[in-house]
Coordinates of C-alpha atoms and ligand atoms in Angstrom, one line a residue:
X1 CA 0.0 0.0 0.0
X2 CA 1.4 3.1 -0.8
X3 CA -0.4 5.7 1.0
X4 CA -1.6 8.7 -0.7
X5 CA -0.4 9.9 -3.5
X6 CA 3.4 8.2 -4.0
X7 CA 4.2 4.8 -5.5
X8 CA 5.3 2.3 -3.2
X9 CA 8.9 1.7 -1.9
X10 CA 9.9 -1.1 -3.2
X11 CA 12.3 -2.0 -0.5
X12 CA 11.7 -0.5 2.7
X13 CA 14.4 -2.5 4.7
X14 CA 17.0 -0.9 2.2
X15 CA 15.0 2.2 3.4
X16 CA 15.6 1.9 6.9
X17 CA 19.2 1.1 6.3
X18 CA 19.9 4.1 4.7
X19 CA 17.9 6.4 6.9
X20 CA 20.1 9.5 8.1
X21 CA 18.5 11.5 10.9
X22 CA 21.3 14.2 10.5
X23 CA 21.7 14.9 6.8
X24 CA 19.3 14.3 3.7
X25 CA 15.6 13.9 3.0
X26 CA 15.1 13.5 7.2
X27 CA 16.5 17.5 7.8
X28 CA 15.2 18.4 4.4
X29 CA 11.6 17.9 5.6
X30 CA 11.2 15.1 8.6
X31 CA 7.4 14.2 7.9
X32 CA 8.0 13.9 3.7
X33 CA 11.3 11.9 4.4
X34 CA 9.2 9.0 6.4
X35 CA 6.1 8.6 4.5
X36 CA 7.6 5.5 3.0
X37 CA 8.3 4.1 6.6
X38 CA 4.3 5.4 7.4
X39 CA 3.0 3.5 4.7
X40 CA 5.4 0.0 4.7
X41 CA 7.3 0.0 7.8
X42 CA 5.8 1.9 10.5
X43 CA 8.4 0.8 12.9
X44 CA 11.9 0.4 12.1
X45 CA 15.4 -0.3 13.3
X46 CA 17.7 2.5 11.8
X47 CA 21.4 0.4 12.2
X48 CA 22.8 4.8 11.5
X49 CA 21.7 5.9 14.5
X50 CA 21.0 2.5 16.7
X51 CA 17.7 3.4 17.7
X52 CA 14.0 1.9 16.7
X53 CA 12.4 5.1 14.8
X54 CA 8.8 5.0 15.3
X55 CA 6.6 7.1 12.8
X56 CA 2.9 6.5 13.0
X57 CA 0.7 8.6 15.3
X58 CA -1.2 5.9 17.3
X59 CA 2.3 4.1 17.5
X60 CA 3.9 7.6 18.9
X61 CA 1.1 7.6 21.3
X62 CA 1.2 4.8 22.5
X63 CA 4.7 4.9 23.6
X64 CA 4.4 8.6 25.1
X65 CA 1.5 7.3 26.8
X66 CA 3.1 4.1 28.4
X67 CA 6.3 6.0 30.7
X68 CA 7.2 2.7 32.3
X69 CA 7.6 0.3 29.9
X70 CA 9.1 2.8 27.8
X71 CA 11.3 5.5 30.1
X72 CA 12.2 8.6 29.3
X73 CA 15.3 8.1 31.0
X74 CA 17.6 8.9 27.3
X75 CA 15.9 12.1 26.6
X76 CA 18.7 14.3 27.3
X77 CA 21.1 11.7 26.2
X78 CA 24.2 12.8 24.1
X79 CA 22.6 10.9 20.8
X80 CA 25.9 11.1 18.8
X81 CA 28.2 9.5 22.0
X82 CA 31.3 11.7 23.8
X83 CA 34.7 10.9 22.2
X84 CA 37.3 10.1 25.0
X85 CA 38.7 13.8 24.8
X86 CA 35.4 15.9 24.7
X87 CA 34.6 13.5 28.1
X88 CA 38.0 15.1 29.7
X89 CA 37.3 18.1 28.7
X90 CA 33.4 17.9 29.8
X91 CA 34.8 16.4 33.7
X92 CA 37.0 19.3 34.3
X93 CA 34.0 21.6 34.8
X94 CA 32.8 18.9 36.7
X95 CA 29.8 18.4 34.7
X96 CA 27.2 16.3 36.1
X97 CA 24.1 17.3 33.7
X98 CA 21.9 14.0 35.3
X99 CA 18.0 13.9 36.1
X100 CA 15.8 16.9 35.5
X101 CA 11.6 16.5 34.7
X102 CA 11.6 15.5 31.2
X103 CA 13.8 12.2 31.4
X104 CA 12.9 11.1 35.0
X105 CA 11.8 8.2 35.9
X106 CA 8.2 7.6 38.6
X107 CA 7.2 8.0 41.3
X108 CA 10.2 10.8 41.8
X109 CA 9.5 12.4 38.5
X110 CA 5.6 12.9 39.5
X111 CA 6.1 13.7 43.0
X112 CA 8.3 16.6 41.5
X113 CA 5.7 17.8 38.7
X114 CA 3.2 17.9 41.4
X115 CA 5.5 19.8 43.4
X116 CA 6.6 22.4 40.9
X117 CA 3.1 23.0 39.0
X118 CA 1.8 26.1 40.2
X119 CA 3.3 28.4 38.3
X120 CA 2.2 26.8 34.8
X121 CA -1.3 27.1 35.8
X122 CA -3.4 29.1 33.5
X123 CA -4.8 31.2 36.1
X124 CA -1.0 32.1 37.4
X125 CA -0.5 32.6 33.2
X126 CA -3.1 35.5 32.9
X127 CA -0.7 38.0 34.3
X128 CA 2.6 36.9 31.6
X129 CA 0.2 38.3 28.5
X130 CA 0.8 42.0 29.4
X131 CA 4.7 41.6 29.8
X132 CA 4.6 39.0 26.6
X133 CA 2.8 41.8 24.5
X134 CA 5.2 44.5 26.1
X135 CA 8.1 43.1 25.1
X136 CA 6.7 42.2 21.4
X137 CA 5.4 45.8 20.4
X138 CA 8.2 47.2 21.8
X139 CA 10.6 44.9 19.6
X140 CA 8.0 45.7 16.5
X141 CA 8.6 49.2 17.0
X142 CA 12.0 48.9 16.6
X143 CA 11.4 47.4 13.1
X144 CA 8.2 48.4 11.8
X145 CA 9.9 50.9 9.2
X146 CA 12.2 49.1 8.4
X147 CA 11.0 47.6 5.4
X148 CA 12.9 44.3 5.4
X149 CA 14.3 42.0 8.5
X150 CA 15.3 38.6 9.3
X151 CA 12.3 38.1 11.6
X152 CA 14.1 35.2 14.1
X153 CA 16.8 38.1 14.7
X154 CA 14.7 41.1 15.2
X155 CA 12.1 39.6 17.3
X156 CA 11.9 36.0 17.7
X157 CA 15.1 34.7 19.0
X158 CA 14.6 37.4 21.7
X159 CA 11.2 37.7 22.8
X160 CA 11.1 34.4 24.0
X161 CA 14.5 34.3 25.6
X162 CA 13.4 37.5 27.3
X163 CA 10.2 35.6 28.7
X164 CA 11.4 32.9 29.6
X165 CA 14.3 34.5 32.2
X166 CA 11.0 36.2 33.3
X167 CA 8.9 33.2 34.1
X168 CA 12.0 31.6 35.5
X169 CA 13.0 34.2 37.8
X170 CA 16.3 34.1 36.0
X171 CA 19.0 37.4 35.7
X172 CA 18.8 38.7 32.3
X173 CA 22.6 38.6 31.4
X174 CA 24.1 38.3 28.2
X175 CA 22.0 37.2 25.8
X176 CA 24.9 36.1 23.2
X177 CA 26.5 34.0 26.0
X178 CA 23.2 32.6 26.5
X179 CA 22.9 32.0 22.7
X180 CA 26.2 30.3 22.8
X181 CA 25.3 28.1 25.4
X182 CA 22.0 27.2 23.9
X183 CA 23.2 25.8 21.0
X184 CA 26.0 24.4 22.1
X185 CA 23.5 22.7 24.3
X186 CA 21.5 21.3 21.5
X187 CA 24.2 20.3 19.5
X188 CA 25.7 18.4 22.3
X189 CA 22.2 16.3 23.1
X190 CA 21.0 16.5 19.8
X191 CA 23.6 16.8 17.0
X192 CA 26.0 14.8 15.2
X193 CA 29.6 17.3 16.1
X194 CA 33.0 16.2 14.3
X195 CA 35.1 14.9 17.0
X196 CA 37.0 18.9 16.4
X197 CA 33.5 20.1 16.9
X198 CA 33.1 18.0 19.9
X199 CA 35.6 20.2 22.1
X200 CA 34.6 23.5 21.3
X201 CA 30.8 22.3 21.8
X202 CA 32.2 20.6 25.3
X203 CA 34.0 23.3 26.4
X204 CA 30.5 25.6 25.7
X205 CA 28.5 23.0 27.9
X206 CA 31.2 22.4 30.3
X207 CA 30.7 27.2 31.0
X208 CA 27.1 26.5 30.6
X209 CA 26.7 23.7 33.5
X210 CA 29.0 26.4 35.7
X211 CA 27.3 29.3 34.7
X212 CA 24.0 27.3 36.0
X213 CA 25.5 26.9 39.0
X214 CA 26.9 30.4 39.5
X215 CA 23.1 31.4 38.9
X216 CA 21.8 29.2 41.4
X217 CA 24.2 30.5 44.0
X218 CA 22.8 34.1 42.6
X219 CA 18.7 33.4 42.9
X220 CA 19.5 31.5 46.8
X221 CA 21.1 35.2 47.9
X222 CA 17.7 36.7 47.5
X223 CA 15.2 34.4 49.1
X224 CA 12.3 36.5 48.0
X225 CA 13.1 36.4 44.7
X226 CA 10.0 35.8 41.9
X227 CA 10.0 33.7 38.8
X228 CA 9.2 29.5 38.5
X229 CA 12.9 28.7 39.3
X230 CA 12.8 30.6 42.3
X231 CA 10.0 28.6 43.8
X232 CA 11.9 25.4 42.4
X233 CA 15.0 26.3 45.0
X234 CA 12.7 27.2 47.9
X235 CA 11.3 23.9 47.4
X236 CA 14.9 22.7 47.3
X237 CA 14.9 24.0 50.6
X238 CA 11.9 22.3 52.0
X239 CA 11.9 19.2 50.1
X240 CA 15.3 18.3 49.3
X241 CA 14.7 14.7 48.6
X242 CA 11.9 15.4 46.0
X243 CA 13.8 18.6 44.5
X244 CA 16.8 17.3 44.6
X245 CA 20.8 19.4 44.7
X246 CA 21.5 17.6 41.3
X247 CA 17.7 18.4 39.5
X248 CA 17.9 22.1 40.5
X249 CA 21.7 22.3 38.8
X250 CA 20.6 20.5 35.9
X251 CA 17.2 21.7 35.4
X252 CA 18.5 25.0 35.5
X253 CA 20.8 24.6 32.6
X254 CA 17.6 22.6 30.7
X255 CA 14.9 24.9 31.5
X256 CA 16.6 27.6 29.5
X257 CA 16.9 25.5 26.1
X258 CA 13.4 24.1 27.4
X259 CA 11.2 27.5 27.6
X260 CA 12.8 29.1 24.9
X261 CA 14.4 27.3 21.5
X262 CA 11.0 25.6 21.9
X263 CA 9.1 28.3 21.6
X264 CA 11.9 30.5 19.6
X265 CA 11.7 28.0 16.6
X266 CA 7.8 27.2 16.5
X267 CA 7.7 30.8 16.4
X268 CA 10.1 31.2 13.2
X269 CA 7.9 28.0 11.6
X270 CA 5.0 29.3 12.1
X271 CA 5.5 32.8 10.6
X272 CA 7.2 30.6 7.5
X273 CA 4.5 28.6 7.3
X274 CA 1.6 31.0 7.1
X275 CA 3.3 33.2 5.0
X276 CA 3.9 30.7 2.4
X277 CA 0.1 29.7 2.7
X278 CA -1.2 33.4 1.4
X279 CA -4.6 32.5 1.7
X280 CA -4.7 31.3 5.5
X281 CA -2.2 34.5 6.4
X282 CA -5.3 36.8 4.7
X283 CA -7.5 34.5 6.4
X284 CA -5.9 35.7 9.9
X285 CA -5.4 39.0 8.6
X286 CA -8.7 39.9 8.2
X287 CA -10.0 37.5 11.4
X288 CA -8.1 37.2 14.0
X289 CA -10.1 34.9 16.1
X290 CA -9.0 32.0 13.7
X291 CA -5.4 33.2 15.5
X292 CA -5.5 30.0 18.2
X293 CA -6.4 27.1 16.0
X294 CA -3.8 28.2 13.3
X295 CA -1.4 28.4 16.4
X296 CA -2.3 24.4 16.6
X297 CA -2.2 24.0 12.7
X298 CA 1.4 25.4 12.8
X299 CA 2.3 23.2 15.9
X300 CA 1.3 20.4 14.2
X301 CA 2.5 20.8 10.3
X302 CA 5.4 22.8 11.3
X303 CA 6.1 21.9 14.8
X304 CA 9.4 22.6 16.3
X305 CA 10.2 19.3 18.2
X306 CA 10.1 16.9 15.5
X307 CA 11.1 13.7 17.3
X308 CA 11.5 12.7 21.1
X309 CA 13.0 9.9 22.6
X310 CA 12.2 6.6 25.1
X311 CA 14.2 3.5 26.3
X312 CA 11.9 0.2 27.0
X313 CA 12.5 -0.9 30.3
X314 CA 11.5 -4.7 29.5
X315 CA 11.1 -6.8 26.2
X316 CA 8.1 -5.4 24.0
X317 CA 6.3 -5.4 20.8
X318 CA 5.3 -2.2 19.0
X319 CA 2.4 -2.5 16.2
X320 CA 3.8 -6.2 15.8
X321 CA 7.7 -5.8 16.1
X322 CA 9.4 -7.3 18.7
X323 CA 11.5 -4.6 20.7
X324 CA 14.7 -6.1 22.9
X325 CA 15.1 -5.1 27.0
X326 CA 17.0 -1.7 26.3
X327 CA 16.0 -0.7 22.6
X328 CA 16.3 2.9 22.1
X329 CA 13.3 4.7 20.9
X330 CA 13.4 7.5 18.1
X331 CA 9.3 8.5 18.1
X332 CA 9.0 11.0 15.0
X333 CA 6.5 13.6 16.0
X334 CA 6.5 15.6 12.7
X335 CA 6.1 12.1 10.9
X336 CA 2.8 11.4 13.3
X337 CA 1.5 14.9 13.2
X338 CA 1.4 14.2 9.1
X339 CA -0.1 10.4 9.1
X340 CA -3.2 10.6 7.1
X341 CA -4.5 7.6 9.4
X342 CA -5.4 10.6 12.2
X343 CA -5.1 13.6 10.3
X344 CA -7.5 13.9 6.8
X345 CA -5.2 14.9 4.0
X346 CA -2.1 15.3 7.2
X347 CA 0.4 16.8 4.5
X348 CA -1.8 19.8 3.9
X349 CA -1.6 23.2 5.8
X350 CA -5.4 23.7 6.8
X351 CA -6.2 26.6 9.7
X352 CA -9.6 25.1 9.8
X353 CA -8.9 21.7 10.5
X354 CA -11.1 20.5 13.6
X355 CA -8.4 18.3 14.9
X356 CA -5.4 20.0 14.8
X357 CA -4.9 20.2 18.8
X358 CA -4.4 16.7 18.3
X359 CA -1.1 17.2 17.5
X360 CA 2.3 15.7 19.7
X361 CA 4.4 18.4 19.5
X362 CA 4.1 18.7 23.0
X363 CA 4.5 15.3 23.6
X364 CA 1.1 13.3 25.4
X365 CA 0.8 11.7 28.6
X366 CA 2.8 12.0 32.3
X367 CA 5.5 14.1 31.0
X368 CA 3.5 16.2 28.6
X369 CA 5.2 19.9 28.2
X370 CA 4.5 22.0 31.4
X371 CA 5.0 25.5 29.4
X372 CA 2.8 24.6 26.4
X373 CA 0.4 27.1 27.2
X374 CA 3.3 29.4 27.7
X375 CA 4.5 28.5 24.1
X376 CA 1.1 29.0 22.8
X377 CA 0.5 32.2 24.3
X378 CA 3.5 33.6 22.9
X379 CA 3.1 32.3 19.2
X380 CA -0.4 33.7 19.9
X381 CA 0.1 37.2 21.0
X382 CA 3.1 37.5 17.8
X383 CA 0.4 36.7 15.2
X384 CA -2.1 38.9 17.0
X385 CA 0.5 42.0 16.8
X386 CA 1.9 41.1 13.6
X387 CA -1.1 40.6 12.0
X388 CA -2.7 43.8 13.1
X389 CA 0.6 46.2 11.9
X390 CA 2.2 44.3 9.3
X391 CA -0.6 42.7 7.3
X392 CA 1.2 43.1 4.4
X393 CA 4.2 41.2 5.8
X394 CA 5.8 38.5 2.3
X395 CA 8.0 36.4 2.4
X396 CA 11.5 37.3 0.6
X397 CA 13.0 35.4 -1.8
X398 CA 15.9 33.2 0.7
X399 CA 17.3 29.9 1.4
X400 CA 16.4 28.3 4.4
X401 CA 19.2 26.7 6.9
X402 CA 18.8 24.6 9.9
X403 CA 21.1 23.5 12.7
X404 CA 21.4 19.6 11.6
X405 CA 20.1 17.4 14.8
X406 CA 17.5 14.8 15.4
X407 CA 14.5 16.6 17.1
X408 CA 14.7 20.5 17.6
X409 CA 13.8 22.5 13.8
X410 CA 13.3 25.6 13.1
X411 CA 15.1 28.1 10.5
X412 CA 18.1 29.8 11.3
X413 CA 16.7 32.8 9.8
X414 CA 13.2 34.0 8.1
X415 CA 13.7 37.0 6.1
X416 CA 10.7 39.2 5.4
X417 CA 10.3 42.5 3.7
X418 CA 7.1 45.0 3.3
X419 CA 6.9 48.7 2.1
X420 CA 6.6 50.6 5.1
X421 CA 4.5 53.6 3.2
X422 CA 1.7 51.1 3.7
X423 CA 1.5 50.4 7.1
X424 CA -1.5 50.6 8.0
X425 CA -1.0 52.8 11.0
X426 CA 1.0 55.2 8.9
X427 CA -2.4 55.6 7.3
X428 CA -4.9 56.1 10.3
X429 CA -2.0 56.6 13.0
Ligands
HEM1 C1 8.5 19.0 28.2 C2 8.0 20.7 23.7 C3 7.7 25.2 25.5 C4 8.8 23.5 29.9 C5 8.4 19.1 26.9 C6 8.4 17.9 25.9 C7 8.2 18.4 24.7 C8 8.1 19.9 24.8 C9 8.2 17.6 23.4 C10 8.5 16.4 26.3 C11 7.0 15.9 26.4 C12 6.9 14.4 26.7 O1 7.9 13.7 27.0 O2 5.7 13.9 26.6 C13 7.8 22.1 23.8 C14 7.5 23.0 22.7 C15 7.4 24.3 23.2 C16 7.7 24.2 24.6 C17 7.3 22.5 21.3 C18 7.1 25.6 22.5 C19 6.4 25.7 21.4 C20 8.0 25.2 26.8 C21 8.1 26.3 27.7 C22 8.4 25.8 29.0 C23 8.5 24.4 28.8 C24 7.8 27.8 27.3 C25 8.6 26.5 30.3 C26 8.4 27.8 30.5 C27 8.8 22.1 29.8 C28 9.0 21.3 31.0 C29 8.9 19.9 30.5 C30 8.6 20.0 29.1 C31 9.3 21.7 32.4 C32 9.0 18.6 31.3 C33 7.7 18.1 31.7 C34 7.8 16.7 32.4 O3 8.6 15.9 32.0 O4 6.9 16.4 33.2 N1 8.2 20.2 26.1 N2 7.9 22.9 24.9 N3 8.3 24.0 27.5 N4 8.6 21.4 28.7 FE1 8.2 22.1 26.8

């Protein structure tokens, strides 16, 4: 069977053998590259990357749902392993990146959550929107004449970072160290590095994990301090075997990457996306209350975690194939948010679709993302204001270039341009 609209592979286990999660079709465009694997071989064992890539949605789901049998314990796992020289240079900051929320194991993992919830409740959200809209007009003003930008640059790299030192309570230092660090980060977890790449990228982590720290030491100075990550070391305080020394350290170098490339990148895929879809940017344009669900559509066509991780803790089977004690899980949200077996026509960009919110960029299940309503709000309130001032907004002619990795996608830059004389409040300012 060959699914819609392709002929059928006509050797899917040469497929799987060849499949490259950190160059070709899979960075090209993630859900395109494993149609074949949707349609013929919906779970496969990629010998490249040693781990069992998973690509249909009720598959996907059913893993994120099942956090026992299949752990997230290799979530923040270094997917392209240390060599021997990046590990010496990695233990002489005394590195110790271990256990945060995301790849912990139960009960600890939601005795924590339960611990550290408050502030992602929506009620305790209500009061972000002003400072989120704050900080984006006052970014748009900076640009709004401009007439041309690189959007990820002038706004959206930003924005978020600034938000999400904000919600955490963190100083707002350098943001190019923090960019640094950040991707250096993601490369390091995510990435493929040469072994010369590995010791610049370990010598980044190895500042990042001590810069953590150093901002730990910071936030405990001032005990009434503000912000999620404040709370998290009060609770450190009280409840020091539930928040444990090592989970505020690490957390605090995660949380950064966490609340903000996240959100940074969706944002940057979203404004591609609509704006290569004229129709559903009008469609905004002119109706804004069609803003949240084509929040959702972007999550789910465009999403900017496009595949997650999970270890099985005993011998299993997955839709028929027999996974070993230990097999490492790749599950391919992208490729799930596109099956056509949940999603009617999944490899078309619809704002209307009913089911959108069905999407797994946010994962499902115990761990599901904390800050998605964070995220949301965000990508919200930059389509609101964009909309509204620069309706006009096209996309220039550019190439597109990503950071090659398994799982976080987004463009490095998204260049628009508009003609100033007719913004529309130059006209009726
Ligand atoms: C977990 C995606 C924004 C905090 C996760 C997971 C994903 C994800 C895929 C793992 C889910 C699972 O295993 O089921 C995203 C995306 C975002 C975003 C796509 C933006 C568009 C944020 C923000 C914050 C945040 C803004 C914080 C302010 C967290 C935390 C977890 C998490 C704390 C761990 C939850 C747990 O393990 O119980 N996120 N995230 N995320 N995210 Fe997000």
């Amino acid at each position: 069977n060959a699914g819609q609209g392709g002929c059928p592979v006509s050797d899917p286990e040469a497929m799987a053998r060849a499949f490259d999660a950190f160059e070709g079709p899979y960075q090209l465009d993630p859900a395109e590259a494993l149609r074949w694997s949707r349609d013929q071989l919906p779970v496969f064992y990629s010998p490249k990357l040693g781990y069992w890539v998973v690509t249909r949605y009720d598959d996907i789901k059913a893993v994120f749902r099942d956090n026992i049998l299949f752990s997230p314990r290799n979530v923040l796992e270094k997917i392209t392993p240390a060599t021997p020289e990046a590990m010496e240079i990695l233990k002489s900051y005394d590195y110790a990146m271990n256990r945060t929320m995301v790849n912990e194991d139960e009960p600890a993992h939601m005795e924590r959550r339960r611990a550290l919830l408050d502030h992602f409740l929506p009620e305790n959200l209500e009061q972000q929107q002003d400072m989120v809209r704050r900080l984006t007009r006052a970014k748009m003003d900076e640009f709004i004449d401009a007439g041309r930008v690189d959007l990820v640059e002038a706004m959206l790299y930003e924005v978020p970072l600034l938000v999400a030192l904000h919600f955490l309570g963190v100083p707002e230092d350098e943001i190019a160290t923090l960019k640094t660090f950040s991707v250096a980060h993601s490369v390091n977890t995510w990435g493929k590095p040469s072994d010369e790449k590995q010791i610049e990228v370990a010598h980044d982590v190895g500042r990042f994990w001590q810069y953590a720290g150093e901002v730990i030491e910071k936030m405990r100075a001032q005990p009434e301090g503000t912000g999620w990550m404040h709370h998290t070391i009060r609770m450190n305080e009280k409840i020091p075997e539930v928040v444990t020394d090592s989970y505020v350290h690490s957390m605090m170098m995660a949380i950064i990457v966490a609340a903000h490339e996240t959100t940074s990148l969706a944002s940057a895929n979203m404004f591609k996306t609509l704006l290569s879809h004229r129709g559903a940017w009008d469609d905004i344009c002119a109706d804004p209350s069609l803003i949240p669900n084509a929040v959702e559509e972007c999550l789910r066509y465009a999403g900017s975690i496009v595949a997650w991780r999970r270890q099985a803790t005993a011998p299993t089977e997955l839709n028929g194939v027999a996974l070993p004690e230990g097999a490492k899980l790749l599950i391919v949200q992208a490729s799930g948010n596109q099956d056509e077996r949940h999603f009617e026509d999944g490899d078309t960009f619809d704002i209307y679709r009913d089911n959108a919110v069905d999407h797994l960029t946010f994962g499902y299940g115990a761990h599901q993302c904390m800050g998605k309503n964070i995220g949301r709000m965000e990508m919200r309130i930059f389509l609101e204001e964009m909309t509204r001032r620069l309706p006009h907004l096209r996309l220039a002619e550019q190439e597109f270039t990503y950071m090659p990795n398994t799982s976080f996608r987004g463009p490095d830059a998204l260049w628009v341009e508009w003609d100033p004389a007719l913004n529309p409040e130059r006209e009726s300012p």
